[in-house]
Tab-separated table of C-alpha atoms and ligand atoms in Angstrom:
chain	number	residue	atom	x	y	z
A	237	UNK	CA	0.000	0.000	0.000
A	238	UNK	CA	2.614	2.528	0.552
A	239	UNK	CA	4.894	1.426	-2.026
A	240	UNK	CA	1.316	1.985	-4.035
A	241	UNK	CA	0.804	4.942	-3.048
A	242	UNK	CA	4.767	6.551	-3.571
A	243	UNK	CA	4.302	5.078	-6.904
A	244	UNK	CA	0.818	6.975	-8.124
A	245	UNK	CA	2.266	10.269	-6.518
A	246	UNK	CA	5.394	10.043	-8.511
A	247	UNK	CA	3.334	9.401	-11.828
A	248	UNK	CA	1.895	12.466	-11.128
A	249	UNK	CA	4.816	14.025	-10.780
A	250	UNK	CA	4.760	13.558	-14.534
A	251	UNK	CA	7.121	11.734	-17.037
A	252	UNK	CA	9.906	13.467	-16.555
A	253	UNK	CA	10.831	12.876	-13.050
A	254	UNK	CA	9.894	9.472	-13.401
A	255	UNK	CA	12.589	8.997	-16.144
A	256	UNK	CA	15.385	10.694	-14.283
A	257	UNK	CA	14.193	8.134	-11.348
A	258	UNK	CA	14.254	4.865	-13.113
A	259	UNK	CA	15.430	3.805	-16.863
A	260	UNK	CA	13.036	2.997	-18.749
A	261	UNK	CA	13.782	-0.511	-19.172
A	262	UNK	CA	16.040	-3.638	-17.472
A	263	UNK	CA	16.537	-6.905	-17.445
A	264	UNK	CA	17.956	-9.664	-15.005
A	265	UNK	CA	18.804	-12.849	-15.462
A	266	UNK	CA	19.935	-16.060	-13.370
A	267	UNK	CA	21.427	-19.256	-14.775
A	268	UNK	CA	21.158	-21.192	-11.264
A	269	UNK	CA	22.861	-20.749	-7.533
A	270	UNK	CA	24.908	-23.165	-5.650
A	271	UNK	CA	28.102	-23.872	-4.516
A	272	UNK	CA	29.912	-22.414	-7.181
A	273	UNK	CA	33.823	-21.376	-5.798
A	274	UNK	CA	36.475	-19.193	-7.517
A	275	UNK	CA	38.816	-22.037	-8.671
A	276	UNK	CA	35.871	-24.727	-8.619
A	277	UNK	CA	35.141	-24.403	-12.562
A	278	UNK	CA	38.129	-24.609	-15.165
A	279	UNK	CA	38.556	-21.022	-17.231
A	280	UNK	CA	36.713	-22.230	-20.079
A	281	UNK	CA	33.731	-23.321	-18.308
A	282	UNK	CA	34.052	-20.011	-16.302
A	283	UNK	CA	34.131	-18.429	-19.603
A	284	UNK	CA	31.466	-20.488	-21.307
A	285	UNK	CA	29.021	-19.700	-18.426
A	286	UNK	CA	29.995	-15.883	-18.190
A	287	UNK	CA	29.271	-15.729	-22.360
A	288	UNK	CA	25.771	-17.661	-22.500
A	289	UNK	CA	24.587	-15.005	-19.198
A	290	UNK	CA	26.165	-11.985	-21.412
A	291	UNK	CA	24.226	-12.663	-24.113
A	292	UNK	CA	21.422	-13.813	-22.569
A	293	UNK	CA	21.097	-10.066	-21.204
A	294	UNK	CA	22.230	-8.028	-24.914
A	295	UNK	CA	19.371	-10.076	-26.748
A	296	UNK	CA	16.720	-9.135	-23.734
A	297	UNK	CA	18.154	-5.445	-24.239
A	298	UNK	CA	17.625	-5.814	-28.240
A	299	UNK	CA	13.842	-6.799	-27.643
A	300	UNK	CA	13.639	-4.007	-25.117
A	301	UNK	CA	15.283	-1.002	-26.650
A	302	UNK	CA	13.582	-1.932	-29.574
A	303	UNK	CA	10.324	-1.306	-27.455
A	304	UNK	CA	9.355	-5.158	-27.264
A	305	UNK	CA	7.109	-6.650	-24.499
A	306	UNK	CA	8.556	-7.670	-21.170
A	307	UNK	CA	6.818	-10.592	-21.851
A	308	UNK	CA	8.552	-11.511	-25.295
A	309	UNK	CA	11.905	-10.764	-23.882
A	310	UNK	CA	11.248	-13.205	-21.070
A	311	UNK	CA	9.608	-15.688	-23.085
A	312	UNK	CA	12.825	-15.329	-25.963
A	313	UNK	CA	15.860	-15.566	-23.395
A	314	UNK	CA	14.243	-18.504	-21.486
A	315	UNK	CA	14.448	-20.361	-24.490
A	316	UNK	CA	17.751	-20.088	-25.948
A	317	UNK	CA	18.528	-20.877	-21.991
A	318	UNK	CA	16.250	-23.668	-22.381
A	319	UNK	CA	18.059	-24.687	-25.504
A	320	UNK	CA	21.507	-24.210	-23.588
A	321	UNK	CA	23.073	-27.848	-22.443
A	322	UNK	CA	24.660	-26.292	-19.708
A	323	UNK	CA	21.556	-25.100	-17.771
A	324	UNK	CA	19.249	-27.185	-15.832
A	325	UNK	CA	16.367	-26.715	-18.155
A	326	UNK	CA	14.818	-27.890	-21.265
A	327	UNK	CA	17.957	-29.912	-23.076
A	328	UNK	CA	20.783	-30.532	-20.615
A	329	UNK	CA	18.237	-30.540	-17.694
A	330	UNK	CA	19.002	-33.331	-15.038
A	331	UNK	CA	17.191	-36.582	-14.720
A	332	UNK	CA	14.427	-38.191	-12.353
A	333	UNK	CA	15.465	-41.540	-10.469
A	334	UNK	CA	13.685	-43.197	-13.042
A	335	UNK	CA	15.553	-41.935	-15.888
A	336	UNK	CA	13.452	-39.596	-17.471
A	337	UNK	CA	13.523	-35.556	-17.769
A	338	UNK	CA	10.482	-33.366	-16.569
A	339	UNK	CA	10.223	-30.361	-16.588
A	340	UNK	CA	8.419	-27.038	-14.936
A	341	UNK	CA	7.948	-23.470	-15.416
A	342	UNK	CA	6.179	-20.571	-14.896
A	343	UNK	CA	5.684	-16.925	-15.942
A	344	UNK	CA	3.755	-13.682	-14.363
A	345	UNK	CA	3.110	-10.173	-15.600
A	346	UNK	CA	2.911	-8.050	-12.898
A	347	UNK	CA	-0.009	-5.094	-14.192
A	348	UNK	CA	-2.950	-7.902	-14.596
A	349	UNK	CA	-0.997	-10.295	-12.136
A	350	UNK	CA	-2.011	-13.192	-14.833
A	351	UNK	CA	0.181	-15.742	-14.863
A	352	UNK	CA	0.490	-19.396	-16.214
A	353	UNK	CA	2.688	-22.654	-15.402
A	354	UNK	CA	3.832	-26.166	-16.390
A	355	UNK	CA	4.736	-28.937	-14.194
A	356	UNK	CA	6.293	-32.376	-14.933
A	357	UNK	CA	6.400	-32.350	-18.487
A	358	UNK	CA	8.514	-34.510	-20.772
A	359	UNK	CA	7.990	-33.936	-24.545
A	360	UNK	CA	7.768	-29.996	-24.680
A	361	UNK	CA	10.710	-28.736	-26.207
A	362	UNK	CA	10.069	-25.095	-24.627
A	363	UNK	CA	8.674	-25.396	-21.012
A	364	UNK	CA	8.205	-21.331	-20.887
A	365	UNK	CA	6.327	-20.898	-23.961
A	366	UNK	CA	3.917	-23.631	-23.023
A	367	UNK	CA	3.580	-21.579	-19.530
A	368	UNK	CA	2.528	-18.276	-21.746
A	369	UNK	CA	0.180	-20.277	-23.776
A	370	UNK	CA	-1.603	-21.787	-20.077
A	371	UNK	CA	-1.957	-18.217	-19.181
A	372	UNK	CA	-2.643	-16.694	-22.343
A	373	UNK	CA	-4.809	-18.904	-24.075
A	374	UNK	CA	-6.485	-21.469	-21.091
A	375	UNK	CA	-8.958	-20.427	-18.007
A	376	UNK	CA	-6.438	-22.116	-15.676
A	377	UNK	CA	-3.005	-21.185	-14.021
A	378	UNK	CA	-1.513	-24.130	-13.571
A	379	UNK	CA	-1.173	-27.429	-15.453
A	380	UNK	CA	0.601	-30.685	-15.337
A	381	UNK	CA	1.959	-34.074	-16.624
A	382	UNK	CA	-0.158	-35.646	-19.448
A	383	UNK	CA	-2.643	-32.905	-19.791
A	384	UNK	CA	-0.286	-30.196	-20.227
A	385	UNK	CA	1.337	-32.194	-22.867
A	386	UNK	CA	-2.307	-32.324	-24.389
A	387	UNK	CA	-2.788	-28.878	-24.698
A	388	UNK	CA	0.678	-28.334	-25.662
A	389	UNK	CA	-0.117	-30.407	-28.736
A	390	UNK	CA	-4.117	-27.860	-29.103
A	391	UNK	CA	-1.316	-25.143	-29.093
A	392	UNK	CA	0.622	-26.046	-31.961
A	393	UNK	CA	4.093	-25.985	-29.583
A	394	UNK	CA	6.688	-28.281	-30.544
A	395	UNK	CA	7.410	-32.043	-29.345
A	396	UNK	CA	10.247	-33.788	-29.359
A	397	UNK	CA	10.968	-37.313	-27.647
A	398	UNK	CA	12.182	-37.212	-24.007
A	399	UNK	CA	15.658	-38.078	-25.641
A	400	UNK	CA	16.725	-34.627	-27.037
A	401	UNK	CA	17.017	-33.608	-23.665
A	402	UNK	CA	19.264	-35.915	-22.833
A	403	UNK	CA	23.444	-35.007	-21.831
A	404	UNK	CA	25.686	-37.313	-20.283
A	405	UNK	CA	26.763	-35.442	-17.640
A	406	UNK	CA	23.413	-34.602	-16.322
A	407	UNK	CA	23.136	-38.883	-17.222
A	408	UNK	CA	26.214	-39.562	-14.828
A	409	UNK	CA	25.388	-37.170	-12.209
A	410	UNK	CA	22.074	-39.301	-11.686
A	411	UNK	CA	23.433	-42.171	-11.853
A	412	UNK	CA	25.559	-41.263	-9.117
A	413	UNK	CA	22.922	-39.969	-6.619
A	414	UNK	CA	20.853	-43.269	-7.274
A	415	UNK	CA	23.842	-45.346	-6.139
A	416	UNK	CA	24.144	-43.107	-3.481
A	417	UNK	CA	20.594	-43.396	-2.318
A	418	UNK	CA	20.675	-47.006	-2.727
A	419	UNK	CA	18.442	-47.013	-5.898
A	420	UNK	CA	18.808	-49.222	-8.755
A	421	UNK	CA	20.300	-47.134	-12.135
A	422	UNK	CA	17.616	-47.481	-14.663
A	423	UNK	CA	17.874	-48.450	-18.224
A	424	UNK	CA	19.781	-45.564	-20.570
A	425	UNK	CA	17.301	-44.447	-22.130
A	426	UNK	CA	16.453	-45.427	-25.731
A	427	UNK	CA	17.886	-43.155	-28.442
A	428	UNK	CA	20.294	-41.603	-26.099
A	429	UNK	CA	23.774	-41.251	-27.687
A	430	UNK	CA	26.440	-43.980	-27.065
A	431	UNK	CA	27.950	-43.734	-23.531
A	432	UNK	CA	31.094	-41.121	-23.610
A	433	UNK	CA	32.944	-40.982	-20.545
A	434	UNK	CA	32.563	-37.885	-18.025
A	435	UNK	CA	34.823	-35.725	-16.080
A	436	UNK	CA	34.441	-36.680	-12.736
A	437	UNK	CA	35.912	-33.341	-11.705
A	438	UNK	CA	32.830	-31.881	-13.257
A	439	UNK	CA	30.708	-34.653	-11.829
A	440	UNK	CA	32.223	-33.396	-8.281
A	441	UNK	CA	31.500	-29.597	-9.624
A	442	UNK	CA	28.064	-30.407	-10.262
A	443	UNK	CA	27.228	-32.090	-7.039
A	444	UNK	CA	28.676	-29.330	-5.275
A	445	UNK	CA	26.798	-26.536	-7.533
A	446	UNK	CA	23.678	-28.953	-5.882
A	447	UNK	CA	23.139	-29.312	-9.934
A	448	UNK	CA	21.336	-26.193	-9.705
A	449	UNK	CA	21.114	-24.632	-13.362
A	450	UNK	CA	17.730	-23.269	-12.960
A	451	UNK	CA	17.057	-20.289	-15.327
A	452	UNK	CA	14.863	-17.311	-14.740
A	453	UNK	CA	14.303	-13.807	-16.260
A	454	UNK	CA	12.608	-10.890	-14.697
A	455	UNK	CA	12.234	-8.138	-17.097
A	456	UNK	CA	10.953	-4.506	-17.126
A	457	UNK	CA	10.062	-2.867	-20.698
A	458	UNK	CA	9.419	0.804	-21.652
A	459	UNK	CA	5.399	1.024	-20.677
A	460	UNK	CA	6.744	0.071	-16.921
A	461	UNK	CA	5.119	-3.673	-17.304
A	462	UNK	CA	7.176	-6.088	-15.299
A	463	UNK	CA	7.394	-9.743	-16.021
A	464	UNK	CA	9.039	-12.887	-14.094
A	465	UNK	CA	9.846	-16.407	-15.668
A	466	UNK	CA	11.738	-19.477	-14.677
A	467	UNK	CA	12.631	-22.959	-16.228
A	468	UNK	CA	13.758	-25.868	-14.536
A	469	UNK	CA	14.423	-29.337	-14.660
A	470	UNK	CA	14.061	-29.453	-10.711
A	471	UNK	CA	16.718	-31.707	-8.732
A	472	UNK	CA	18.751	-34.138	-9.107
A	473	UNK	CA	17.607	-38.260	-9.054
A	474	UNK	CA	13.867	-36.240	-7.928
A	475	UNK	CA	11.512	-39.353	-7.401
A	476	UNK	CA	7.416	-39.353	-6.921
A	477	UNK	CA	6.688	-36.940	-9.422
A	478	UNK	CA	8.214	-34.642	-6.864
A	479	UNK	CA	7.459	-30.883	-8.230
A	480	UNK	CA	9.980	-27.696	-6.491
A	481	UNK	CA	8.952	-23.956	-6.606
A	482	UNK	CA	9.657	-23.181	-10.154
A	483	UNK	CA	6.348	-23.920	-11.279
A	484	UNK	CA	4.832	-22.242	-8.514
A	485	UNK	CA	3.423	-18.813	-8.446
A	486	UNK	CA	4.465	-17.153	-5.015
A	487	UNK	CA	7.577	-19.522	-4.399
A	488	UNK	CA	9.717	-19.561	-7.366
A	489	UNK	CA	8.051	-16.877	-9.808
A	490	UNK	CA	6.103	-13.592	-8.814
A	491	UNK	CA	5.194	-10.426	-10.005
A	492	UNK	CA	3.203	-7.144	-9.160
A	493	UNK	CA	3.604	-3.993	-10.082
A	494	UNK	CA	6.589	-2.313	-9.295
A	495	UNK	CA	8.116	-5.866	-8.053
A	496	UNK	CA	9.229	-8.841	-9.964
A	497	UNK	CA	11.358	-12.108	-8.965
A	498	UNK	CA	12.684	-15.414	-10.072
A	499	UNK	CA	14.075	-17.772	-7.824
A	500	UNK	CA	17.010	-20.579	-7.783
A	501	UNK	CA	17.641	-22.635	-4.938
A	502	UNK	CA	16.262	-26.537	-3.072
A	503	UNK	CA	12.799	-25.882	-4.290
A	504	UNK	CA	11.130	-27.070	-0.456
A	505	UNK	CA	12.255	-24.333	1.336
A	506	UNK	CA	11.451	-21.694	-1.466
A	507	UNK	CA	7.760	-23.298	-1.290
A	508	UNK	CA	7.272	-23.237	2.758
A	509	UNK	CA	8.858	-19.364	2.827
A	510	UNK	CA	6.662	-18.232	-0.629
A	511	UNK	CA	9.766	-16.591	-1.261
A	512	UNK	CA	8.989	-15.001	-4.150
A	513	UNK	CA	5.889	-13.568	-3.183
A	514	UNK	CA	7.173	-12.697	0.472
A	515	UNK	CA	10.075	-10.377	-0.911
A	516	UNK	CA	7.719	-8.810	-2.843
A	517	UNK	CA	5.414	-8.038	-0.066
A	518	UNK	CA	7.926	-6.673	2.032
A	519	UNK	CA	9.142	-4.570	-0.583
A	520	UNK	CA	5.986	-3.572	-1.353
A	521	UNK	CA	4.276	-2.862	2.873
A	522	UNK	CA	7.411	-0.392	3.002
A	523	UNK	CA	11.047	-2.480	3.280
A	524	UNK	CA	13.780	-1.423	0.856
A	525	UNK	CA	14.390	-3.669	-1.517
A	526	UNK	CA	17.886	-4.808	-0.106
A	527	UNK	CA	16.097	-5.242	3.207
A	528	UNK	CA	13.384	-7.245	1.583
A	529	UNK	CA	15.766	-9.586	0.259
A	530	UNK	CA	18.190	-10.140	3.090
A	531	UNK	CA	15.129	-10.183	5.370
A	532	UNK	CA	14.186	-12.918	3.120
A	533	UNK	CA	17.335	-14.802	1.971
A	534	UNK	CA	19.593	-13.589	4.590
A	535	UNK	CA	17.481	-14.448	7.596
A	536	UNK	CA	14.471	-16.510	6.784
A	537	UNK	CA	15.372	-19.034	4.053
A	538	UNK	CA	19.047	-19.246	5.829
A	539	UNK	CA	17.657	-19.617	9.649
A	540	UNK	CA	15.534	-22.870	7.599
A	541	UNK	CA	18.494	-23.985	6.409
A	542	UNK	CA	17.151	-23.553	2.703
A	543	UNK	CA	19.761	-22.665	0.000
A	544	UNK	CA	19.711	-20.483	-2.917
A	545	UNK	CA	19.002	-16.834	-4.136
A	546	UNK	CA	16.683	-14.865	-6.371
A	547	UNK	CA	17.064	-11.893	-8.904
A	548	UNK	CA	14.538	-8.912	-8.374
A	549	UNK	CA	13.586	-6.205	-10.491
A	550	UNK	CA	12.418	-3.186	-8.246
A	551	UNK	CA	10.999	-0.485	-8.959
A	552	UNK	CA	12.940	-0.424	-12.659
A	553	UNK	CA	16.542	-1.518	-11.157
A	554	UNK	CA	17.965	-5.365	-11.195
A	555	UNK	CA	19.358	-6.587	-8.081
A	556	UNK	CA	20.089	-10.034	-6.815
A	557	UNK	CA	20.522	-11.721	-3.582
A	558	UNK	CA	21.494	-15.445	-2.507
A	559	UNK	CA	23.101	-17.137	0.259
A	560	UNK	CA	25.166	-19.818	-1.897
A	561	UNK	CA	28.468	-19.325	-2.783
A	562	UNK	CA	27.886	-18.357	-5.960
A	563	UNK	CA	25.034	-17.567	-8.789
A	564	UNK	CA	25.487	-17.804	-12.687
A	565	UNK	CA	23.763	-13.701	-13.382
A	566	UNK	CA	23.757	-11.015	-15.410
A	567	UNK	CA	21.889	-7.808	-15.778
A	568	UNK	CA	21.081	-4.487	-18.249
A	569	UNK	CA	19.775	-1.471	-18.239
A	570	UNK	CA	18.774	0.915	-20.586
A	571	UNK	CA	21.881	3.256	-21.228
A	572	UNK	CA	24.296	0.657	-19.569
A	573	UNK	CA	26.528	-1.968	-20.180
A	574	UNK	CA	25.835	-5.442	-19.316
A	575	UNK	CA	27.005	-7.025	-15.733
A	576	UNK	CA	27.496	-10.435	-15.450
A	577	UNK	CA	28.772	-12.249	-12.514
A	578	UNK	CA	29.146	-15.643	-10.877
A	579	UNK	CA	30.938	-15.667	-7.613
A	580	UNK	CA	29.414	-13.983	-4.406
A	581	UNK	CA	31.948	-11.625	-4.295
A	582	UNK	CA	32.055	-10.149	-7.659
A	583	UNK	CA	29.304	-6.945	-7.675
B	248	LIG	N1	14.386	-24.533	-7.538
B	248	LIG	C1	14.536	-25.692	-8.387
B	248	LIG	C2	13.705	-26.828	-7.825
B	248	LIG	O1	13.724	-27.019	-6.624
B	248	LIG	C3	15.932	-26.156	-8.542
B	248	LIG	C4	16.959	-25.089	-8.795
B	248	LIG	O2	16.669	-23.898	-8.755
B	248	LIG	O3	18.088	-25.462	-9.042
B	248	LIG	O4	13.126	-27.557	-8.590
């Protein structure tokens, strides 16, 4: 309610002031938090991840500048990053304990707070896109599994087998877990590749990055609309059609005007705190936004022991906050130059 009300005086403050208070578009992006340690990932890998988040954020600021729809620039980045073997969603995103890959996510635009969302699906080549079409062109918010896949089909998105989002090393690092949990490793699945051997340094890497790789986007555009999106494959060797916070509006995707956020982290705690939704309130009942998000990541999700971050777009500026060791992230704003970052004490 305040934040409400500091925002309708300054509109009528006119355009002008506004401007000077905000640019008139960003963008934010996250590639997934864990432990990720200067000296943990090889200089190409380093490099690698630091390119795919820098370019993530130029082609947002293309659609942007250009005067494009938060909602397109969202919908775009998430899927090249969905496209992207090295992130945790769409191809390259890591396996259940049964050996298959599925999939959730979820987008919101703030002004109409309409949003839509995917969980457990396994032949949709773009998880996000199928998200905008639930909330653009269904009644419903939220849909799963089978029937998901139906209307994915009504909707004219594209299929592919659950193969093409197969990679080895997201293949090994199940594997691994299953052993570990005392499961049997299933069957490679049909049409996968012939077995190549991994790097078991990056196997180590990607236990200790908790095989996060989650991506999310939280853009503003020129009219002052704010969406959030995220894409997931969820966690590692997941069993019982388990389901995290991506998919879910208030815990791992949110947005209302003047607030938007995408979260990254062990998808229970993100659900019990509504972290996405909670930062948002605070922000919105009078907190700062840094003291919204360490209130949040800092103290709450911490003092549960959860782990992982979120990006934020407040107000019009990008900011980030997360209690791992590291985040893959980048962010733009109009009239700037891109910053991209990956360990917590870079920016
Ligand atoms: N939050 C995701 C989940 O729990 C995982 C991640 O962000 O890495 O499904």
């Amino acid at each position: 309610m305040i934040r409400t009300l500091a925002l309708a005086a300054s509109l009528c403050l006119g355009a002008a002031s506004a401007q000077e208070a905000e640019p008139s578009w960003s963008v934010v992006i996250h590639g997934g938090a864990g432990v990720i340690e200067r000296g943990a990932l090889d200089a190409q890998t380093e490099a690698a991840y630091r390119a795919a988040m820098n370019d993530a954020a130029v082609a947002a600021g293309e659609i942007l500048a250009a005067g494009g729809s938060a909602l397109d620039a969202v919908e775009a980045v998430i899927r090249v990053l969905e496209d992207d073997p090295k992130f945790n969603a769409g191809r390259g995103a890591v396996f259940t304990s049964e050996g298959r890959n599925e999939l959730d996510a979820s987008i919101m635009r703030a002004s109409d707070r309409q949003a839509g969302a995917v969980s457990s699906v396994t032949t949709v080549r773009h998880p996000i896109s199928l998200a905008r079409a639930v909330m653009e062109d269904s009644p419903h918010v939220m849909l799963s599994g089978a029937g998901a896949e139906s209307f994915a089909a009504e909707q004219g998105l594209e299929q592919v087998d659950n193969v093409y989002f197969f990679t080895e090393r997201r293949w090994a690092s199940m594997a691994r877990a299953a052993m570990r949990m005392g499961l049997p490793v299933p069957p490679r699945p049909e049409g996968a590749p012939q077995a190549e051997p991994v790097n078991e340094g990056a196997l180590d890497l990607m236990e200790r990055e908790h095989a996060f790789g989650t991506v999310g986007v939280v853009a503003r555009d020129q009219s002052g609309e704010i969406v959030a999106g995220t894409s997931t494959g969820g966690t590692t060797a997941k069993r019982w059609g388990r389901v995290g916070d991506s998919p879910i509006i208030g815990a791992g995707t949110y947005a209302e005007p003047g607030c938007g956020i995408s979260a990254t982290g062990t998808g229970e705690y993100f659900i019990r705190l509504n972290i996405a939704a909670r930062i948002c309130t605070y922000f919105e009942t009078g907190m700062s936004a840094d003291e919204a998000l360490d209130a949040v990541i800092m103290d709450e999700l911490t003092g549960l022991g959860g782990d992982g971050g979120v990006i934020m777009i407040a107000g019009g500026e990008p900011l980030w906050r997360f209690n791992t060791a590291g985040m893959y992230r980048a962010s733009l704003v109009d009239g700037g130059d891109p910053v991209v970052a990956i360990f917590g004490d870079e920016e």
